Short mmCIF file of C-alpha atoms in Angstrom, two decimals:
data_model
loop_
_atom_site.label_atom_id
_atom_site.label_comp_id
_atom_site.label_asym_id
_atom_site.label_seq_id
_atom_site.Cartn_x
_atom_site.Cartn_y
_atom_site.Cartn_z
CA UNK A 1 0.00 0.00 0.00
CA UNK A 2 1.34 3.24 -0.88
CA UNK A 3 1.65 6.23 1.32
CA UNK A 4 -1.11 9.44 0.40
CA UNK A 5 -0.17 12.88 -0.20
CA UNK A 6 -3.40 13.98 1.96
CA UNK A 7 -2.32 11.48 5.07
CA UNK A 8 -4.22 14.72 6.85
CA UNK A 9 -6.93 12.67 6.78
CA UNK A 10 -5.75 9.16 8.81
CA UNK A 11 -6.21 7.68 10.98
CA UNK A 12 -9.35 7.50 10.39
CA UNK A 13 -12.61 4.94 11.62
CA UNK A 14 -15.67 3.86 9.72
CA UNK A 15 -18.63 2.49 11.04
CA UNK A 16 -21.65 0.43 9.23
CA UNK A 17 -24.92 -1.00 11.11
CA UNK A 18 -22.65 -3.92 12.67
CA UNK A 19 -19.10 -3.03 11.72
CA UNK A 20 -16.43 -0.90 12.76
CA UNK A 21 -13.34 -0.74 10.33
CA UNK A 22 -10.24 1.15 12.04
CA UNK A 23 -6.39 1.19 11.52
CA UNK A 24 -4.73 -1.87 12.04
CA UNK A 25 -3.61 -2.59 15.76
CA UNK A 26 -0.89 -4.52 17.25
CA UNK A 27 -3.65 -6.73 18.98
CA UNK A 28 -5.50 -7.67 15.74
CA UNK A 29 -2.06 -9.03 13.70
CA UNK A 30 -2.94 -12.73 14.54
CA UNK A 31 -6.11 -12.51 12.79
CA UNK A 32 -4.95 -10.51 10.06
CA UNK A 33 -1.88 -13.30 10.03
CA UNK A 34 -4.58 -15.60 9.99
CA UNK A 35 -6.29 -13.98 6.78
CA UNK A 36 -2.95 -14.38 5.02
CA UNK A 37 -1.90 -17.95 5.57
CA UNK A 38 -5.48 -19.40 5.14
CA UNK A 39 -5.75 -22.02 2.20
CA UNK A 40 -9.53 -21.09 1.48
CA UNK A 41 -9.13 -17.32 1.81
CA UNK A 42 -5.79 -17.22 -0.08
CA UNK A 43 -7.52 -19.17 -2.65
CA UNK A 44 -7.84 -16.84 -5.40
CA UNK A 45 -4.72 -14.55 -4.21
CA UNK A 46 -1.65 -16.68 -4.64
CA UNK A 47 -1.87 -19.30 -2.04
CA UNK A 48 -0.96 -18.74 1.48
CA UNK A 49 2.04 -16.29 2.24
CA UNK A 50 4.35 -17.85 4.42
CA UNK A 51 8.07 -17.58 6.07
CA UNK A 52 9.92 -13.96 5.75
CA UNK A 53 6.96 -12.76 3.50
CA UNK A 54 4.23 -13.17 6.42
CA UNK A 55 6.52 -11.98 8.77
CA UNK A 56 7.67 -8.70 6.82
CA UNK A 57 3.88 -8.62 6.13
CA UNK A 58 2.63 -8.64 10.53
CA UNK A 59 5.14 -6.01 11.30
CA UNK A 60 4.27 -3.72 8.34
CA UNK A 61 0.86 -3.64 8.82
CA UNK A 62 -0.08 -1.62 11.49
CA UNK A 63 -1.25 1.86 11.17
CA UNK A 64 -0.44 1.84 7.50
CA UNK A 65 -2.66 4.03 5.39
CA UNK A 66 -5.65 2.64 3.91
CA UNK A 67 -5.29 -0.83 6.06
CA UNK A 68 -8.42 -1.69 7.66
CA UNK A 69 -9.09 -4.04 10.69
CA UNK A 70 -12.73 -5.13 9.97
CA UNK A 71 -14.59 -5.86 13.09
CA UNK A 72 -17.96 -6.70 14.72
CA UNK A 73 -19.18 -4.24 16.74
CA UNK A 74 -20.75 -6.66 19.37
CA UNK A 75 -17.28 -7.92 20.59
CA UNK A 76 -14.88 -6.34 18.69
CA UNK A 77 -13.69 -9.46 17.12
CA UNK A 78 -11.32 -8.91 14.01
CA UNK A 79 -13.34 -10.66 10.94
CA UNK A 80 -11.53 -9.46 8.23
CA UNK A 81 -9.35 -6.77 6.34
CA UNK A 82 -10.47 -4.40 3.46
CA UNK A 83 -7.25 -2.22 2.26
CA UNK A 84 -7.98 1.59 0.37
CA UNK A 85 -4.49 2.10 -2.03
CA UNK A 86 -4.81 5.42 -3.47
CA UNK A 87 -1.97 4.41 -5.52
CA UNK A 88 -2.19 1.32 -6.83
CA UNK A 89 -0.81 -0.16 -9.41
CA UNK A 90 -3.42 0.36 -12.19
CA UNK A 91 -2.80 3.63 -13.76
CA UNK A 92 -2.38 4.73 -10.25
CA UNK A 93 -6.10 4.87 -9.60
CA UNK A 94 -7.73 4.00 -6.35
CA UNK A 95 -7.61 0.38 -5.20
CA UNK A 96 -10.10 -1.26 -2.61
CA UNK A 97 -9.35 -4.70 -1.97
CA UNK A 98 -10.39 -6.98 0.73
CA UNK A 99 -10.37 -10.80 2.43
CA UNK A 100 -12.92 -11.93 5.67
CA UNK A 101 -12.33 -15.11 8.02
CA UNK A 102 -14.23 -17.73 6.24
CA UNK A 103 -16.54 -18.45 9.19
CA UNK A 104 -17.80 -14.93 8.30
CA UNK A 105 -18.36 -15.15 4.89
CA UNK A 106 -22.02 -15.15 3.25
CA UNK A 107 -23.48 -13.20 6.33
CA UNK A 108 -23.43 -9.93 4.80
CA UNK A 109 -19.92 -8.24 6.43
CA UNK A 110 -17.89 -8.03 2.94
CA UNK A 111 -20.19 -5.97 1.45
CA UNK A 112 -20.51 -3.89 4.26
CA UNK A 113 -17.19 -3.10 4.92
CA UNK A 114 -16.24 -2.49 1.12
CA UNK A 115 -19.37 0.19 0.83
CA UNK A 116 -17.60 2.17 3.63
CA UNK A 117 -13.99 1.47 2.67
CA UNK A 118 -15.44 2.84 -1.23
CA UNK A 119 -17.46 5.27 -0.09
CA UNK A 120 -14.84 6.96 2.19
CA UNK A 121 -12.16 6.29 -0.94
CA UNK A 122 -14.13 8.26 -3.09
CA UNK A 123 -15.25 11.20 -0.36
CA UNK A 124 -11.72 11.61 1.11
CA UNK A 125 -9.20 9.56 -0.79
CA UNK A 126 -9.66 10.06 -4.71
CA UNK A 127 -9.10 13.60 -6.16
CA UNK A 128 -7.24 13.12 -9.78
CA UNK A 129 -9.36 10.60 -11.10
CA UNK A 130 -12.90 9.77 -8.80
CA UNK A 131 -13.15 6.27 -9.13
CA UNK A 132 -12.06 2.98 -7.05
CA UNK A 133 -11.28 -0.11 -8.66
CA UNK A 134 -10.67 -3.55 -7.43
CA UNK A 135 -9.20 -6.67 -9.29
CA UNK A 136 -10.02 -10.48 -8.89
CA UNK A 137 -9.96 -13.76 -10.46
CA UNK A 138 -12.32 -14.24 -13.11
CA UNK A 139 -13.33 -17.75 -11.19
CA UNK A 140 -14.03 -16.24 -8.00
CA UNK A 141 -17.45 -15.76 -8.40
CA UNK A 142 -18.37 -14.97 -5.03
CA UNK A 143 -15.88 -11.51 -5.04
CA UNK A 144 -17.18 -10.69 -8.62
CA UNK A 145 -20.98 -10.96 -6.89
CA UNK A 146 -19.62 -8.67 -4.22
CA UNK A 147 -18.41 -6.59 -6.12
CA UNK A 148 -21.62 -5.96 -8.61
CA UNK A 149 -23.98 -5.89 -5.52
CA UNK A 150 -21.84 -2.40 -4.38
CA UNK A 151 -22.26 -1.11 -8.13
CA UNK A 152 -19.14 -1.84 -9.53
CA UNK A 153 -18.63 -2.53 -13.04
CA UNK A 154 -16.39 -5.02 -14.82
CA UNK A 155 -14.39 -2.51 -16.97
CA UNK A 156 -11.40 -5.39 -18.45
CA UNK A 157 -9.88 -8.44 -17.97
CA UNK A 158 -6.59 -10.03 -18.07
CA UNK A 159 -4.50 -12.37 -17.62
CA UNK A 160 -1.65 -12.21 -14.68
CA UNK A 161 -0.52 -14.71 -12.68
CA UNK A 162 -1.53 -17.64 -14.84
CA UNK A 163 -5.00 -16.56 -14.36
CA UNK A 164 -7.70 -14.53 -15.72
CA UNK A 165 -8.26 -11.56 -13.86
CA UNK A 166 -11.36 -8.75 -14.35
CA UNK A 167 -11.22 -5.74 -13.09
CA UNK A 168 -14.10 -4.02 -11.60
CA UNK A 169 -14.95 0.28 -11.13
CA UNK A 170 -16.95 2.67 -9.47
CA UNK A 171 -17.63 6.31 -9.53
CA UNK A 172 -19.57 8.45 -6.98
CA UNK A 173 -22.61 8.33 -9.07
CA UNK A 174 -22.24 4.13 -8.45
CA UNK A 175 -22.86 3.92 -5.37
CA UNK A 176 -26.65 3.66 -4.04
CA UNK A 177 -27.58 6.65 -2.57
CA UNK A 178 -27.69 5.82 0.98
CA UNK A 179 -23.84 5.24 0.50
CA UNK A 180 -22.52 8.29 -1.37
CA UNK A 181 -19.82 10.07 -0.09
CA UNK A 182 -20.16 12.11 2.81
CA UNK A 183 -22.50 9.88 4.13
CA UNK A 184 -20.28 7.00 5.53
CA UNK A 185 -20.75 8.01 9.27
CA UNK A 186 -17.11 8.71 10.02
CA UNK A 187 -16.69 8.08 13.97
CA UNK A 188 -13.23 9.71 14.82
CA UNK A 189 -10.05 11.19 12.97
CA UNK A 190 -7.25 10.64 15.37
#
C-alpha cells in the first residue's frame, strides 16, 4: 500500500450497522496473520504467504494508510481486512481490496465493509481521477458478486498470474444513494 499525499486525513474509523473498520492494531495481527496464511481465503490470491513474507507482512501492517481491521461491533472481534491504495498499481487509480475469516463469509460483512472502505475512498481519498477499482480472479465468483452488488462494473480483464483476472470500477454516481460520499458516518479522525 502506498503512502497518500493527503495522510491529513488518517487515521481514520468507519462504522456500518454492525461493523467498525479502524487502523490496524498490534492486537489484531494474529487474525490478520490468519487472513494471510489461510488455504480457502488465499484461494484466489496466490496461495498462502508464508516464512519472511508473512513476517515482513505482521510487522508492516499496522497503522499503514488505507489498512483496515474489519470488526464486529458486538465484541470487537477482528473478521476481516479491506485495504484503500490510493496508488495502486493500475494507472495509479484507487484500489479497494479486501479478504474476511471464512466463518464470516455469506453473512453480509464483505459488502458492508467495502461500501464504507469505497465510499470513504471516493469522499476523502480520490481527487485526480474519482473512481475505485478492485481486481479479482475471473473464477471467484463470489468476489465478482460482491463486487456488482456495491455497483461496480467489470471494466477489463486479463490475464496475470496464470490466471484470468477482471477488473471491476466505481464512480460516486455508483454507489446507491444511501452510501454516497459524505454519508459513511465517520466516527473519529485521530
Amino acid at each position: 500500500m502506498s503512502s497518500s499525499p493527503r495522510a491529513d486525513f488518517w487515521p481514520v474509523s468507519l462504522s456500518t450497522d454492525r461493523l467498525l473498520l479502524r487502523p490496524i492494531e498490534r492486537a489484531d495481527v494474529a487474525a490478520i496473520s490468519r487472513l494471510w496464511t489461510d488455504g480457502e481465503v488465499r484461494r484466489y490470491l496466490g496461495g498462502p504467504v508464508a516464512g519472511q513474507a508473512l513476517r515482513a507482512r505482521e510487522q508492516a501492517c499496522i497503522g499503514v494508510f488505507g489498512a483496515f481491521s474489519v470488526a464486529l461491533t458486538t465484541d470487537m472481534s477482528v473478521v476481516g481486512l479491506v485495504s484503500v491504495d490510493p496508488r495502486s498499481r493500475w494507472d495509479e487509480r484507487t484500489e479497494v481490496s479486501y479478504q474476511l475469516l471464512p466463518e464470516h463469509w455469506g453473512c453480509g460483512y464483505g459488502r458492508e465493509a467495502v461500501v464504507a472502505a469505497v465510499s470513504w475512498a471516493l469522499d476523502e481519498v480520490t481527487s485526480e481521477r474519482p473512481e475505485v477499482v478492485a481486481v479479482t480472479q475471473k473464477a471467484n465468483d463470489r468476489s465478482r458478486r460482491l463486487l456488482e452488488s456495491v455497483g461496480m462494473r467489470m471494466i477489463d480483464s486479463f490475464v496475470e498470474w496464470d490466471a484470468q483476472q477482471v477488473m471491476y470500477s466505481i464512480d460516486r454516481g455508483g454507489l446507491p444513494a444511501r452510501h454516497r460520499p459524505g454519508q459513511c458516518p465517520i466516527l473519529s479522525s485521530q
